[in-house]
mmCIF file of N, CA and C and ligand atoms in Angstrom:
data_model
loop_
_atom_site.group_PDB
_atom_site.id
_atom_site.type_symbol
_atom_site.label_atom_id
_atom_site.label_comp_id
_atom_site.label_asym_id
_atom_site.label_seq_id
_atom_site.Cartn_x
_atom_site.Cartn_y
_atom_site.Cartn_z
ATOM 1 N N MET Y 1 120.011 106.934 47.614
ATOM 2 C CA MET Y 1 119.898 107.339 49.017
ATOM 3 C C MET Y 1 121.095 108.168 49.431
ATOM 4 N N ARG Y 2 120.845 109.255 50.041
ATOM 5 C CA ARG Y 2 121.944 110.080 50.538
ATOM 6 C C ARG Y 2 121.948 110.099 52.049
ATOM 7 N N TYR Y 3 123.119 110.039 52.569
ATOM 8 C CA TYR Y 3 123.230 110.077 54.015
ATOM 9 C C TYR Y 3 124.033 111.297 54.438
ATOM 10 N N ASN Y 4 123.660 111.844 55.531
ATOM 11 C CA ASN Y 4 124.441 112.928 56.110
ATOM 12 C C ASN Y 4 125.094 112.436 57.385
ATOM 13 N N ARG Y 5 126.048 113.193 57.810
ATOM 14 C CA ARG Y 5 126.651 112.861 59.096
ATOM 15 C C ARG Y 5 125.835 113.503 60.201
ATOM 16 N N CYS Y 6 125.857 112.824 61.304
ATOM 17 C CA CYS Y 6 125.199 113.369 62.483
ATOM 18 C C CYS Y 6 125.874 114.681 62.874
ATOM 19 N N SER Y 7 125.083 115.685 63.140
ATOM 20 C CA SER Y 7 125.660 116.995 63.429
ATOM 21 C C SER Y 7 126.223 117.070 64.838
ATOM 22 N N ARG Y 8 125.971 116.059 65.626
ATOM 23 C CA ARG Y 8 126.458 116.114 67.006
ATOM 24 C C ARG Y 8 127.764 115.343 67.164
ATOM 25 N N CYS Y 9 127.755 114.080 66.799
ATOM 26 C CA CYS Y 9 128.972 113.294 67.006
ATOM 27 C C CYS Y 9 129.843 113.278 65.748
ATOM 28 N N GLU Y 10 129.220 113.590 64.637
ATOM 29 C CA GLU Y 10 129.935 113.612 63.362
ATOM 30 C C GLU Y 10 130.614 112.284 63.053
ATOM 31 N N LEU Y 11 130.075 111.229 63.581
ATOM 32 C CA LEU Y 11 130.606 109.898 63.323
ATOM 33 C C LEU Y 11 129.603 109.057 62.569
ATOM 34 N N ASN Y 12 128.399 109.104 63.052
ATOM 35 C CA ASN Y 12 127.374 108.237 62.496
ATOM 36 C C ASN Y 12 126.616 108.933 61.382
ATOM 37 N N TYR Y 13 126.146 108.122 60.478
ATOM 38 C CA TYR Y 13 125.340 108.672 59.400
ATOM 39 C C TYR Y 13 123.895 108.758 59.827
ATOM 40 N N VAL Y 14 123.227 109.736 59.300
ATOM 41 C CA VAL Y 14 121.803 109.866 59.580
ATOM 42 C C VAL Y 14 121.054 109.940 58.263
ATOM 43 N N LEU Y 15 119.806 109.635 58.314
ATOM 44 C CA LEU Y 15 118.983 109.733 57.119
ATOM 45 C C LEU Y 15 118.841 111.189 56.707
ATOM 46 N N LYS Y 16 118.633 111.366 55.460
ATOM 47 C CA LYS Y 16 118.434 112.718 54.971
ATOM 48 C C LYS Y 16 117.257 113.367 55.687
ATOM 49 N N GLY Y 17 117.433 114.587 56.084
ATOM 50 C CA GLY Y 17 116.356 115.268 56.790
ATOM 51 C C GLY Y 17 116.489 115.160 58.302
ATOM 52 N N GLU Y 18 117.268 114.175 58.740
ATOM 53 C CA GLU Y 18 117.499 114.036 60.172
ATOM 54 C C GLU Y 18 118.765 114.793 60.542
ATOM 55 N N GLU Y 19 118.808 115.220 61.781
ATOM 56 C CA GLU Y 19 120.006 115.926 62.201
ATOM 57 C C GLU Y 19 120.910 115.068 63.054
ATOM 58 N N LEU Y 20 120.271 114.215 63.848
ATOM 59 C CA LEU Y 20 121.042 113.446 64.814
ATOM 60 C C LEU Y 20 120.890 111.952 64.546
ATOM 61 N N CYS Y 21 121.975 111.238 64.834
ATOM 62 C CA CYS Y 21 121.903 109.793 64.725
ATOM 63 C C CYS Y 21 121.104 109.236 65.902
ATOM 64 N N ASP Y 22 120.757 107.983 65.811
ATOM 65 C CA ASP Y 22 119.947 107.378 66.862
ATOM 66 C C ASP Y 22 120.622 107.451 68.218
ATOM 67 N N ILE Y 23 121.922 107.261 68.186
ATOM 68 C CA ILE Y 23 122.653 107.245 69.446
ATOM 69 C C ILE Y 23 122.579 108.604 70.132
ATOM 70 N N CYS Y 24 122.818 109.640 69.352
ATOM 71 C CA CYS Y 24 122.747 110.972 69.929
ATOM 72 C C CYS Y 24 121.324 111.299 70.361
ATOM 73 N N LYS Y 25 120.376 110.866 69.579
ATOM 74 C CA LYS Y 25 118.990 111.116 69.949
ATOM 75 C C LYS Y 25 118.684 110.492 71.290
ATOM 76 N N ARG Y 26 119.168 109.269 71.446
ATOM 77 C CA ARG Y 26 118.898 108.574 72.692
ATOM 78 C C ARG Y 26 119.588 109.292 73.858
ATOM 79 N N GLU Y 27 120.793 109.692 73.601
ATOM 80 C CA GLU Y 27 121.525 110.395 74.649
ATOM 81 C C GLU Y 27 120.803 111.664 75.071
ATOM 82 N N LEU Y 28 120.388 112.395 74.088
ATOM 83 C CA LEU Y 28 119.700 113.645 74.391
ATOM 84 C C LEU Y 28 118.392 113.377 75.108
ATOM 85 N N ALA Y 29 117.710 112.377 74.668
ATOM 86 C CA ALA Y 29 116.444 112.039 75.305
ATOM 87 C C ALA Y 29 116.664 111.723 76.773
ATOM 88 N N GLY Y 30 117.733 110.992 77.057
ATOM 89 C CA GLY Y 30 118.036 110.665 78.437
ATOM 90 C C GLY Y 30 118.352 111.908 79.237
ATOM 91 N N LYS Y 31 119.091 112.785 78.613
ATOM 92 C CA LYS Y 31 119.509 113.978 79.312
ATOM 93 C C LYS Y 31 118.330 114.874 79.654
ATOM 94 N N TYR Y 32 117.429 114.970 78.721
ATOM 95 C CA TYR Y 32 116.290 115.844 78.957
ATOM 96 C C TYR Y 32 115.153 115.144 79.680
ATOM 97 N N GLY Y 33 115.373 113.911 80.053
ATOM 98 C CA GLY Y 33 114.352 113.199 80.818
ATOM 99 C C GLY Y 33 113.057 113.024 80.062
ATOM 100 N N ASP Y 34 113.154 112.570 78.860
ATOM 101 C CA ASP Y 34 111.947 112.282 78.085
ATOM 102 C C ASP Y 34 111.134 111.200 78.775
ATOM 103 N N ASP Y 35 109.842 111.185 78.533
ATOM 104 C CA ASP Y 35 108.985 110.328 79.354
ATOM 105 C C ASP Y 35 109.327 108.851 79.285
ATOM 106 N N GLU Y 36 109.634 108.358 78.103
ATOM 107 C CA GLU Y 36 109.817 106.920 77.991
ATOM 108 C C GLU Y 36 111.168 106.468 78.517
ATOM 109 N N VAL Y 37 112.186 107.176 78.108
ATOM 110 C CA VAL Y 37 113.508 106.826 78.574
ATOM 111 C C VAL Y 37 113.635 107.249 80.030
ATOM 112 N N HIS Y 38 114.506 106.621 80.737
ATOM 113 C CA HIS Y 38 114.823 107.088 82.074
ATOM 114 C C HIS Y 38 113.690 106.932 83.053
ATOM 115 N N ILE Y 39 113.083 105.796 83.059
ATOM 116 C CA ILE Y 39 111.939 105.621 83.948
ATOM 117 C C ILE Y 39 112.397 105.374 85.376
ATOM 118 N N GLU Y 40 113.545 104.742 85.493
ATOM 119 C CA GLU Y 40 113.914 104.295 86.832
ATOM 120 C C GLU Y 40 114.443 105.403 87.731
ATOM 121 N N GLU Y 41 114.402 106.598 87.275
ATOM 122 C CA GLU Y 41 114.943 107.680 88.074
ATOM 123 C C GLU Y 41 114.256 107.798 89.421
ATOM 124 N N ASN Y 42 112.996 108.071 89.379
ATOM 125 C CA ASN Y 42 112.263 108.276 90.612
ATOM 126 C C ASN Y 42 110.936 107.548 90.561
ATOM 127 N N ILE Y 43 110.985 106.314 90.992
ATOM 128 C CA ILE Y 43 109.776 105.509 90.932
ATOM 129 C C ILE Y 43 109.356 105.171 92.349
ATOM 130 N N CYS Y 44 108.090 105.211 92.556
ATOM 131 C CA CYS Y 44 107.557 104.873 93.860
ATOM 132 C C CYS Y 44 107.958 103.450 94.232
ATOM 133 N N PRO Y 45 108.588 103.255 95.369
ATOM 134 C CA PRO Y 45 109.042 101.916 95.750
ATOM 135 C C PRO Y 45 107.898 101.022 96.204
ATOM 136 N N TYR Y 46 106.748 101.592 96.452
ATOM 137 C CA TYR Y 46 105.635 100.796 96.949
ATOM 138 C C TYR Y 46 104.872 100.123 95.826
ATOM 139 N N CYS Y 47 104.507 100.905 94.853
ATOM 140 C CA CYS Y 47 103.768 100.306 93.740
ATOM 141 C C CYS Y 47 104.705 100.029 92.566
ATOM 142 N N GLU Y 48 105.866 100.636 92.598
ATOM 143 C CA GLU Y 48 106.847 100.485 91.523
ATOM 144 C C GLU Y 48 106.283 100.818 90.160
ATOM 145 N N LYS Y 49 105.380 101.747 90.145
ATOM 146 C CA LYS Y 49 104.772 102.134 88.872
ATOM 147 C C LYS Y 49 104.799 103.633 88.666
ATOM 148 N N ASN Y 50 104.376 104.327 89.690
ATOM 149 C CA ASN Y 50 104.189 105.760 89.517
ATOM 150 C C ASN Y 50 105.479 106.528 89.745
ATOM 151 N N LYS Y 51 105.560 107.597 89.048
ATOM 152 C CA LYS Y 51 106.717 108.464 89.230
ATOM 153 C C LYS Y 51 106.562 109.286 90.487
ATOM 154 N N LEU Y 52 107.681 109.628 91.046
ATOM 155 C CA LEU Y 52 107.671 110.473 92.228
ATOM 156 C C LEU Y 52 108.096 111.878 91.863
ATOM 157 N N GLU Y 53 107.559 112.807 92.608
ATOM 158 C CA GLU Y 53 108.093 114.153 92.520
ATOM 159 C C GLU Y 53 109.435 114.142 93.234
ATOM 160 N N LEU Y 54 110.187 115.179 93.033
ATOM 161 C CA LEU Y 54 111.458 115.291 93.747
ATOM 162 C C LEU Y 54 111.224 115.121 95.242
ATOM 163 N N ASP Y 55 112.116 114.482 95.882
ATOM 164 C CA ASP Y 55 112.043 114.161 97.304
ATOM 165 C C ASP Y 55 110.678 113.774 97.867
ATOM 166 N N GLU Y 56 109.949 113.001 97.110
ATOM 167 C CA GLU Y 56 108.796 112.332 97.686
ATOM 168 C C GLU Y 56 109.197 110.903 97.995
ATOM 169 N N GLU Y 57 108.579 110.326 99.009
ATOM 170 C CA GLU Y 57 108.934 108.951 99.341
ATOM 171 C C GLU Y 57 108.018 107.961 98.671
ATOM 172 N N MET Y 58 106.808 108.388 98.453
ATOM 173 C CA MET Y 58 105.878 107.526 97.733
ATOM 174 C C MET Y 58 104.968 108.371 96.865
ATOM 175 N N CYS Y 59 104.377 107.734 95.893
ATOM 176 C CA CYS Y 59 103.519 108.479 94.978
ATOM 177 C C CYS Y 59 102.219 108.852 95.682
ATOM 178 N N SER Y 60 101.498 109.759 95.118
ATOM 179 C CA SER Y 60 100.293 110.235 95.769
ATOM 180 C C SER Y 60 99.254 109.117 95.884
ATOM 181 N N TYR Y 61 99.305 108.220 94.931
ATOM 182 C CA TYR Y 61 98.388 107.082 94.978
ATOM 183 C C TYR Y 61 98.630 106.254 96.235
ATOM 184 N N CYS Y 62 99.894 105.890 96.445
ATOM 185 C CA CYS Y 62 100.233 105.088 97.619
ATOM 186 C C CYS Y 62 100.032 105.882 98.898
ATOM 187 N N ARG Y 63 100.279 107.161 98.827
ATOM 188 C CA ARG Y 63 100.107 107.986 100.011
ATOM 189 C C ARG Y 63 98.639 107.987 100.425
ATOM 190 N N ASN Y 64 97.783 108.140 99.461
ATOM 191 C CA ASN Y 64 96.357 108.098 99.743
ATOM 192 C C ASN Y 64 95.958 106.772 100.356
ATOM 193 N N LYS Y 65 96.485 105.732 99.756
ATOM 194 C CA LYS Y 65 96.161 104.399 100.231
ATOM 195 C C LYS Y 65 96.600 104.225 101.674
ATOM 196 N N LYS Y 66 97.777 104.709 101.944
ATOM 197 C CA LYS Y 66 98.321 104.560 103.280
ATOM 198 C C LYS Y 66 97.503 105.371 104.278
ATOM 199 N N LEU Y 67 97.165 106.576 103.892
ATOM 200 C CA LEU Y 67 96.388 107.426 104.779
ATOM 201 C C LEU Y 67 95.054 106.794 105.104
ATOM 202 N N LYS Y 68 94.456 106.213 104.114
ATOM 203 C CA LYS Y 68 93.148 105.602 104.329
ATOM 204 C C LYS Y 68 93.241 104.392 105.235
ATOM 205 N N GLY Y 69 94.309 103.638 105.059
ATOM 206 C CA GLY Y 69 94.451 102.429 105.850
ATOM 207 C C GLY Y 69 94.921 102.696 107.266
ATOM 208 N N LYS Y 70 95.390 103.884 107.473
ATOM 209 C CA LYS Y 70 95.979 104.208 108.770
ATOM 210 C C LYS Y 70 94.909 104.529 109.804
ATOM 211 N N ARG Y 71 95.118 104.095 111.015
ATOM 212 C CA ARG Y 71 94.181 104.497 112.047
ATOM 213 C C ARG Y 71 94.922 105.076 113.217
HETATM 214 ZN ZN1 LIG S 1 125.437 111.297 66.549
HETATM 215 ZN ZN1 LIG S 2 103.147 104.254 94.587
#
């Protein structure tokens, strides 16, 4: 088995064929806002499930619900 150094931090070893160690991968994923990582950024406070667009207060699902219930 041959290991290479991570090309980013140059500290951790990575498997052959890989460029980045897990740590760097995770960091990058967080930075680029990958879907799985970083969920808590903008979550609808009402249903606590759906993502919000920038400066939305609630997700469209909850908004619809609220509109329907409103008189
Ligand atoms: Zn690394
Ligand atoms: Zn919601």
